[in-house]
PDB file of C-alpha atoms in Angstrom:
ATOM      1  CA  UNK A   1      87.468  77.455  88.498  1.00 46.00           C
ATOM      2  CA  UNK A   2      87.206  79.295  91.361  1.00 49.00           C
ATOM      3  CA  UNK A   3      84.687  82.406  90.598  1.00 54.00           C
ATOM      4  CA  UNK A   4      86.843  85.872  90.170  1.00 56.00           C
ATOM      5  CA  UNK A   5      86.056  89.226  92.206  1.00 60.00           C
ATOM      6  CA  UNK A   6      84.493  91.722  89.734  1.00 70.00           C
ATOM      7  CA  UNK A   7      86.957  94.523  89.010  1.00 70.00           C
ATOM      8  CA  UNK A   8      86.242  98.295  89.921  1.00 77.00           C
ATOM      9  CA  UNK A   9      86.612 100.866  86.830  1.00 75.00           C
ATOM     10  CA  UNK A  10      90.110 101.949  87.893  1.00 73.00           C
ATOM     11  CA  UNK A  11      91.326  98.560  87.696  1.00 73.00           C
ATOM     12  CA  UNK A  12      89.975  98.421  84.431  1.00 75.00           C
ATOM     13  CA  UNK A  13      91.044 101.237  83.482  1.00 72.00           C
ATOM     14  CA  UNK A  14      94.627 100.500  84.245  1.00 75.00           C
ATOM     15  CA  UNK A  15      94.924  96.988  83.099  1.00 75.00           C
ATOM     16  CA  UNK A  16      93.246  98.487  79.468  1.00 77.00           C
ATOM     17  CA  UNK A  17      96.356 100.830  79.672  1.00 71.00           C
ATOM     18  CA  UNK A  18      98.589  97.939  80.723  1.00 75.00           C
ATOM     19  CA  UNK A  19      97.225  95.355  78.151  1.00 77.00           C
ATOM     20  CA  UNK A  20      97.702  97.827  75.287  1.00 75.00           C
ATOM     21  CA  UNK A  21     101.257  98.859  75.835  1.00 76.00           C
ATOM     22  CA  UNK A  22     102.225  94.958  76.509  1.00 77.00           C
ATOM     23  CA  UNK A  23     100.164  94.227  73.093  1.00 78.00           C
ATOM     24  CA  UNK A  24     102.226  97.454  71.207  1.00 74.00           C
ATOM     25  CA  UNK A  25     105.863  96.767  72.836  1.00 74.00           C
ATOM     26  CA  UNK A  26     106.115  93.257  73.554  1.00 75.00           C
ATOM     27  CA  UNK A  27     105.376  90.371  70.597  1.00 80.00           C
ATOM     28  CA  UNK A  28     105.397  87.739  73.053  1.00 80.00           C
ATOM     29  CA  UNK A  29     102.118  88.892  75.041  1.00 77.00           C
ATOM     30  CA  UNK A  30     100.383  90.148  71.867  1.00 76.00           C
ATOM     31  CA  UNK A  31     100.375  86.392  70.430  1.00 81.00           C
ATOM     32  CA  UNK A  32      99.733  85.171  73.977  1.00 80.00           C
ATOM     33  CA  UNK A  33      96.125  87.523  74.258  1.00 79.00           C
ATOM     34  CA  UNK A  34      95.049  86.782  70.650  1.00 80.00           C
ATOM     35  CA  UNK A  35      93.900  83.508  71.264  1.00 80.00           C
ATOM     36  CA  UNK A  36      92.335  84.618  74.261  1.00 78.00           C
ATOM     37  CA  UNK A  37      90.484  87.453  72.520  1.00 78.00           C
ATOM     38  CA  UNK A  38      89.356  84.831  69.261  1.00 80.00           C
ATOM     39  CA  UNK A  39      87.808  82.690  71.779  1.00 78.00           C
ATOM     40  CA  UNK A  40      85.629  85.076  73.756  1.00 74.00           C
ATOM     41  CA  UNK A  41      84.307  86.554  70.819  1.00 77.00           C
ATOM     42  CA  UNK A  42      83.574  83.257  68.924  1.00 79.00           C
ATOM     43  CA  UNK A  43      81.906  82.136  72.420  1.00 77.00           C
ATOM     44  CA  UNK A  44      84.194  79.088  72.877  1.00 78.00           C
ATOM     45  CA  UNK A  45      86.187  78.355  76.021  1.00 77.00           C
ATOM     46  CA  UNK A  46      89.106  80.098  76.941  1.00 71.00           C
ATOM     47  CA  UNK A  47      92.536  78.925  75.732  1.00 68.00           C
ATOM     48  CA  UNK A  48      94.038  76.787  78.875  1.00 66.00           C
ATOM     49  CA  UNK A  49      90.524  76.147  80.484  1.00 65.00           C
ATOM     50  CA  UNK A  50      89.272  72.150  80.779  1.00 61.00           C
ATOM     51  CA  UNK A  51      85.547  71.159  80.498  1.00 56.00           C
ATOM     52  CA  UNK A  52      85.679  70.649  83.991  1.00 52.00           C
ATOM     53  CA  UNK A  53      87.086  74.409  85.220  1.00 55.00           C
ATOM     54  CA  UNK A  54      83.917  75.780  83.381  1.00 54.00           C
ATOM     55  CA  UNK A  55      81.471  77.170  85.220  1.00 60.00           C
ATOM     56  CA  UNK A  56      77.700  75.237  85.054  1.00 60.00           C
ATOM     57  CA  UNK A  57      75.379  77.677  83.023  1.00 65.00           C
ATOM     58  CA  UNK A  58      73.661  79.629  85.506  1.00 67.00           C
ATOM     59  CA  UNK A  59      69.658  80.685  85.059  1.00 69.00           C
ATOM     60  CA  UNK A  60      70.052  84.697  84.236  1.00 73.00           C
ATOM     61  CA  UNK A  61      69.622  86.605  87.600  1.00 74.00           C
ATOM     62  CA  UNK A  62      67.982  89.883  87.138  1.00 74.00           C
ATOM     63  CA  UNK A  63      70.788  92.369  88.171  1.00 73.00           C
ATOM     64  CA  UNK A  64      70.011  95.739  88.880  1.00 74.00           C
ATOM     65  CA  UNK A  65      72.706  97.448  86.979  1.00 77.00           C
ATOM     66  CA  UNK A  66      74.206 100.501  88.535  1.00 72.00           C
ATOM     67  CA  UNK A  67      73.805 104.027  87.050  1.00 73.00           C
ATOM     68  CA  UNK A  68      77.183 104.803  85.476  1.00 74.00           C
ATOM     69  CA  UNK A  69      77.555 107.982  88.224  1.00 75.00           C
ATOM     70  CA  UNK A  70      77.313 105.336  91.305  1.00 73.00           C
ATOM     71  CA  UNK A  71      79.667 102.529  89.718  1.00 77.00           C
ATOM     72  CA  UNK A  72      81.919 105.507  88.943  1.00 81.00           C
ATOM     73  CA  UNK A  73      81.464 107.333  92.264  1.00 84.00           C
ATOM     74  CA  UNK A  74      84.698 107.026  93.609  1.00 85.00           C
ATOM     75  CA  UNK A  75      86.275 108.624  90.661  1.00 87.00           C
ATOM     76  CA  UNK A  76      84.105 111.183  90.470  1.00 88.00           C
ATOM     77  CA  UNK A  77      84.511 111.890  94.004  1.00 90.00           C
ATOM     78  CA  UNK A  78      88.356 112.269  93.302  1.00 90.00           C
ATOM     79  CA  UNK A  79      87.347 114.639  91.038  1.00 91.00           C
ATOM     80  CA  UNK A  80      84.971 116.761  93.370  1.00 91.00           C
ATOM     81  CA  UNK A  81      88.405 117.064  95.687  1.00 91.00           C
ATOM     82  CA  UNK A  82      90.550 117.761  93.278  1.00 92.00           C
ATOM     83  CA  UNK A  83      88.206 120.681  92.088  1.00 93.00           C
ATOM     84  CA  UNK A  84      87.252 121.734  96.250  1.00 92.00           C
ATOM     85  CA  UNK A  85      91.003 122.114  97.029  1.00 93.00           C
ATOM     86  CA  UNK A  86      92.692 123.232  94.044  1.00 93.00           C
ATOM     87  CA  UNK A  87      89.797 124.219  91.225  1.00 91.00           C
ATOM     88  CA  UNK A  88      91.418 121.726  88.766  1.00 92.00           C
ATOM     89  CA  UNK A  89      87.882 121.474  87.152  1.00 92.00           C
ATOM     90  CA  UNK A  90      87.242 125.378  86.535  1.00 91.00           C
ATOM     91  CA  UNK A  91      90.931 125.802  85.504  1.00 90.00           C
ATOM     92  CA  UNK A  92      90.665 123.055  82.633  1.00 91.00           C
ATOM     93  CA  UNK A  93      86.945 124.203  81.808  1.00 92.00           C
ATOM     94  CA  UNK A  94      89.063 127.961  81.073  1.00 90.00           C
ATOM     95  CA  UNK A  95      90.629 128.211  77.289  1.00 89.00           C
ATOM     96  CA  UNK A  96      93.564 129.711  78.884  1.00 88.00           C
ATOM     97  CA  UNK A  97      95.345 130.835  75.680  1.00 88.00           C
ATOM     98  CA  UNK A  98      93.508 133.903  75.578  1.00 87.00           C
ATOM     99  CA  UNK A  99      95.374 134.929  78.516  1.00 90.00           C
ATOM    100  CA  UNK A 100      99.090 136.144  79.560  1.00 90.00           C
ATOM    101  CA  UNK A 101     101.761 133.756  80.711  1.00 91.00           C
ATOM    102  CA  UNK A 102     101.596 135.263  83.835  1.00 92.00           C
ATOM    103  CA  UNK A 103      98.110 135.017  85.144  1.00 90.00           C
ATOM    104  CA  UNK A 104      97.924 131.346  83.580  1.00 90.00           C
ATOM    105  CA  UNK A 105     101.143 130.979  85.784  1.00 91.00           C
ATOM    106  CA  UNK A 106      99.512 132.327  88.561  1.00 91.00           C
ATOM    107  CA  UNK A 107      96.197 130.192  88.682  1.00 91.00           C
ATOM    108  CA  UNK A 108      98.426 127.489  87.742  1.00 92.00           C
ATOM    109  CA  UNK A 109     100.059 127.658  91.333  1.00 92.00           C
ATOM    110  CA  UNK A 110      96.581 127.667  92.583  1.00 92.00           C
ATOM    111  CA  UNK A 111      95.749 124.474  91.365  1.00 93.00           C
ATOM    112  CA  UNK A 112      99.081 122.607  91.600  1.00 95.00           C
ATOM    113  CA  UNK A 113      98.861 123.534  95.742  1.00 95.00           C
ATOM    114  CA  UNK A 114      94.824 122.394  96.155  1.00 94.00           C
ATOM    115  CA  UNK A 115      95.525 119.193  94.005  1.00 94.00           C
ATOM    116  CA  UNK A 116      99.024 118.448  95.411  1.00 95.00           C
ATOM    117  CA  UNK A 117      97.093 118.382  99.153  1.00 95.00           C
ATOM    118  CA  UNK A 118      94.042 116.232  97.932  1.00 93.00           C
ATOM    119  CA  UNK A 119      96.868 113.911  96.607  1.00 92.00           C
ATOM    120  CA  UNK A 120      98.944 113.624  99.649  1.00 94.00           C
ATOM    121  CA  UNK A 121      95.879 113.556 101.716  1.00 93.00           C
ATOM    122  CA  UNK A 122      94.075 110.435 100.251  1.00 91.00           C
ATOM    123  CA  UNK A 123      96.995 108.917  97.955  1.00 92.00           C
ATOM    124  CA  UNK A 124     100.583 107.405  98.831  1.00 93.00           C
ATOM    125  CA  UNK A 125     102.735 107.209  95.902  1.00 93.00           C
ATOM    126  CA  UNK A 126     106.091 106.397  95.481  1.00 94.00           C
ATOM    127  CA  UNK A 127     108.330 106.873  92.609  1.00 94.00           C
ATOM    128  CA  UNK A 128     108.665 103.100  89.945  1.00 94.00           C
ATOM    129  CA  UNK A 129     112.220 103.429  90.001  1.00 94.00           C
ATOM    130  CA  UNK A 130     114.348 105.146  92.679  1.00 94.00           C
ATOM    131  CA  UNK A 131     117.030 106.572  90.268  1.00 95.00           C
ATOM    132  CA  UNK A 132     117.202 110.280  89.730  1.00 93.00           C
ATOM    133  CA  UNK A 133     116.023 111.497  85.974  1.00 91.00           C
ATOM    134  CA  UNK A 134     118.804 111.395  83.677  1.00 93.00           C
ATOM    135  CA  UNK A 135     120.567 108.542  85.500  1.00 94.00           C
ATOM    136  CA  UNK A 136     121.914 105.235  83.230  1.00 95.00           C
ATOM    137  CA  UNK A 137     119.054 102.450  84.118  1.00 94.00           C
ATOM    138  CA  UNK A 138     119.464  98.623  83.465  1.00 92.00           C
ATOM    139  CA  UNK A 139     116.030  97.017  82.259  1.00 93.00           C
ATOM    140  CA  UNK A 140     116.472  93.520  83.175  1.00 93.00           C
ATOM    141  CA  UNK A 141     114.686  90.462  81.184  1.00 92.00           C
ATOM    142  CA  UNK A 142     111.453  89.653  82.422  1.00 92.00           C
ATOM    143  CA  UNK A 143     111.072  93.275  83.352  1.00 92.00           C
ATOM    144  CA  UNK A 144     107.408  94.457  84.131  1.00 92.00           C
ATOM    145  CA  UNK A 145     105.590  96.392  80.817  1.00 90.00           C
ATOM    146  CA  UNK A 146     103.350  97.962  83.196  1.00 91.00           C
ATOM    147  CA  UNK A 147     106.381  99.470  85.653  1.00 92.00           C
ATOM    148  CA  UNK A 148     108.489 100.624  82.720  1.00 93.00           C
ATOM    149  CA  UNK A 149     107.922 101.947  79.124  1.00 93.00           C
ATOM    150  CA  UNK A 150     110.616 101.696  76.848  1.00 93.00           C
ATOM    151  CA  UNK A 151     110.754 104.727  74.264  1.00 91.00           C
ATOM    152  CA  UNK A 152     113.204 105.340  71.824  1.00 90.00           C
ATOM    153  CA  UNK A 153     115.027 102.728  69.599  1.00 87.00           C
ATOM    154  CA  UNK A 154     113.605  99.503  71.301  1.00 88.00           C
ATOM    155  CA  UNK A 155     115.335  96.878  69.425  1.00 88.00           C
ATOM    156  CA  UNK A 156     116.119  92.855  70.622  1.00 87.00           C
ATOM    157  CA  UNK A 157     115.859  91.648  73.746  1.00 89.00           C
ATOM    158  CA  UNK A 158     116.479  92.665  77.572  1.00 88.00           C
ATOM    159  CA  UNK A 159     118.294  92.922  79.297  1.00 91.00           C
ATOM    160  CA  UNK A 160     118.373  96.652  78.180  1.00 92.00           C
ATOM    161  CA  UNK A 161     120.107  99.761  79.354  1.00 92.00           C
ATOM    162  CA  UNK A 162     119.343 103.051  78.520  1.00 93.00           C
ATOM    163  CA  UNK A 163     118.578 107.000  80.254  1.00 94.00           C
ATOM    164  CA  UNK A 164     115.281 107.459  82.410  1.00 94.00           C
ATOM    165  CA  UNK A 165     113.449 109.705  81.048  1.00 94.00           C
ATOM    166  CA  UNK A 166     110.376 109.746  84.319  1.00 93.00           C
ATOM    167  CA  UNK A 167     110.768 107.856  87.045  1.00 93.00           C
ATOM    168  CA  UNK A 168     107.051 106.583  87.115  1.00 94.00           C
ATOM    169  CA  UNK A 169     104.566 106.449  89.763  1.00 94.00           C
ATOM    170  CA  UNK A 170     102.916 103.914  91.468  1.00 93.00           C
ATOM    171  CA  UNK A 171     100.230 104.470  94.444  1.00 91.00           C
ATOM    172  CA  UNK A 172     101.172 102.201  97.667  1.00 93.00           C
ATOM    173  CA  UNK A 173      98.075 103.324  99.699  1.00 92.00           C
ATOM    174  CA  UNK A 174      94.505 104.953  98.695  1.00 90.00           C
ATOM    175  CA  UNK A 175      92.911 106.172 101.963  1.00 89.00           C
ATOM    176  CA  UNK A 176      89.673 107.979 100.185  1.00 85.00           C
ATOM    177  CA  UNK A 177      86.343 108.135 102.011  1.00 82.00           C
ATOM    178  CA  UNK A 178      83.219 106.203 101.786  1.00 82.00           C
ATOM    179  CA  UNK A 179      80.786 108.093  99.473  1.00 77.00           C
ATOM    180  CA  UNK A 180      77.298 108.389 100.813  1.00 80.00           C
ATOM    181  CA  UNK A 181      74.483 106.897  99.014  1.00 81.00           C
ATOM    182  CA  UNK A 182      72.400 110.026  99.548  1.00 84.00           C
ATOM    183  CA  UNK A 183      74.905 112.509  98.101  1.00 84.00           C
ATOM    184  CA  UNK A 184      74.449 112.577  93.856  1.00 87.00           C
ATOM    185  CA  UNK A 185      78.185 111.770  92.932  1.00 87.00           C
ATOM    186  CA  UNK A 186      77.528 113.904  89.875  1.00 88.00           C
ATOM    187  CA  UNK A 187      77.896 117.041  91.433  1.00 89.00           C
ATOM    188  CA  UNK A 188      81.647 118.158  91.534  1.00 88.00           C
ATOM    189  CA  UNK A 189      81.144 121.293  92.585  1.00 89.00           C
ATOM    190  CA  UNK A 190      78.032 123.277  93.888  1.00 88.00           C
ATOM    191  CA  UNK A 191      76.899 126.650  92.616  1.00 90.00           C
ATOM    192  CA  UNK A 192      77.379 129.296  95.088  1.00 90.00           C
ATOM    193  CA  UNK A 193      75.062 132.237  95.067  1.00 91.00           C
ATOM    194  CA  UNK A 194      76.105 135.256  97.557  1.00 89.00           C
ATOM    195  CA  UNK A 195      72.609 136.756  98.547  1.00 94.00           C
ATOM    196  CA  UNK A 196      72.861 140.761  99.393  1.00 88.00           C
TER     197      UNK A 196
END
């Protein structure tokens, strides 16, 4: 078994959010992960594995775990832009329904321009499917759970047809920088003090 790369928190993040829509929509994955799960938390081998794909057992190697803000430094780096350009992070701090429609609007188009640019900047995305909302959409069989989400009355089997309701996203390029080890990623945003 050859060994496999250690996945970043985003990927885990998104296969979690993958895994459990499969597991809610689809019957067939569900029973095919159960197994799976029973196994790793009885401590046998996988389902599918042989004796002779397992791994030797290793001597422990003291790892020096990383502190959750560098593993997750990327992310919150995201966030640091996101709140740079377009404030995202002081406008959902704000319990805006204290105040009028019309200055939520307005700060709104604040942080929909600063965010939209930290997007475009460091993210390519791409709609899932090319069809304008609204539009009849055939869901063929062996469609991919994590590319479409059916809603409504889901009911047999694909091939399926039925109105899209979002088109979806999916990222085609992430062009963010490196993060410097000397920079604490926890820091989104520094105070500012005007002197006089």
């Amino acid at each position: 078994m050859t060994d496999q790369p250690s996945l970043s928190f985003f990927a885990r993040f998104w296969l979690a959010f993958v895994c459990f829509w499969r597991i809610l929509f689809y019957k067939p994955f569900a029973q095919a992960v159960l197994p799976v799960r029973e196994a790793h938390d009885d401590g046998r081998p996988l389902p599918g594995s042989t004796p002779a794909e397992l791994p030797a057992p290793k001597a422990p190697e003291p790892v020096a775990a990383l502190p959750p803000e560098r593993e997750h430094a990327s992310a919150l780096q995201f966030l640091s832009m996101l709140q740079r350009e377009g404030r995202l992070v002081d406008f959902l701090q704000e319990d805006v329904a204290a105040f009028p429609d019309a200055d939520v609007g307005a700060a709104a188009r604040i942080v929909h321009e600063g965010c939209r640019k930290v997007l475009r900047q460091y993210l390519t995305l791409e709609p899932v499917l090319p069809q304008v909302e609204g539009d009849r959409v055939n869901v063929p069989v062996g469609f991919d759970a994590q590319r479409i989400r059916l809603t409504g009355n889901v009911a047999g089997q694909p091939p399926y047809t039925g109105a899209l309701k979002h088109h979806g996203w999916v990222t085609t390029a992430v062009k963010f920088p490196s993060t410097s080890p000397a920079l604490d990623p926890r820091v989104l945003a520094p105070a500012e003090v005007e002197l006089s």
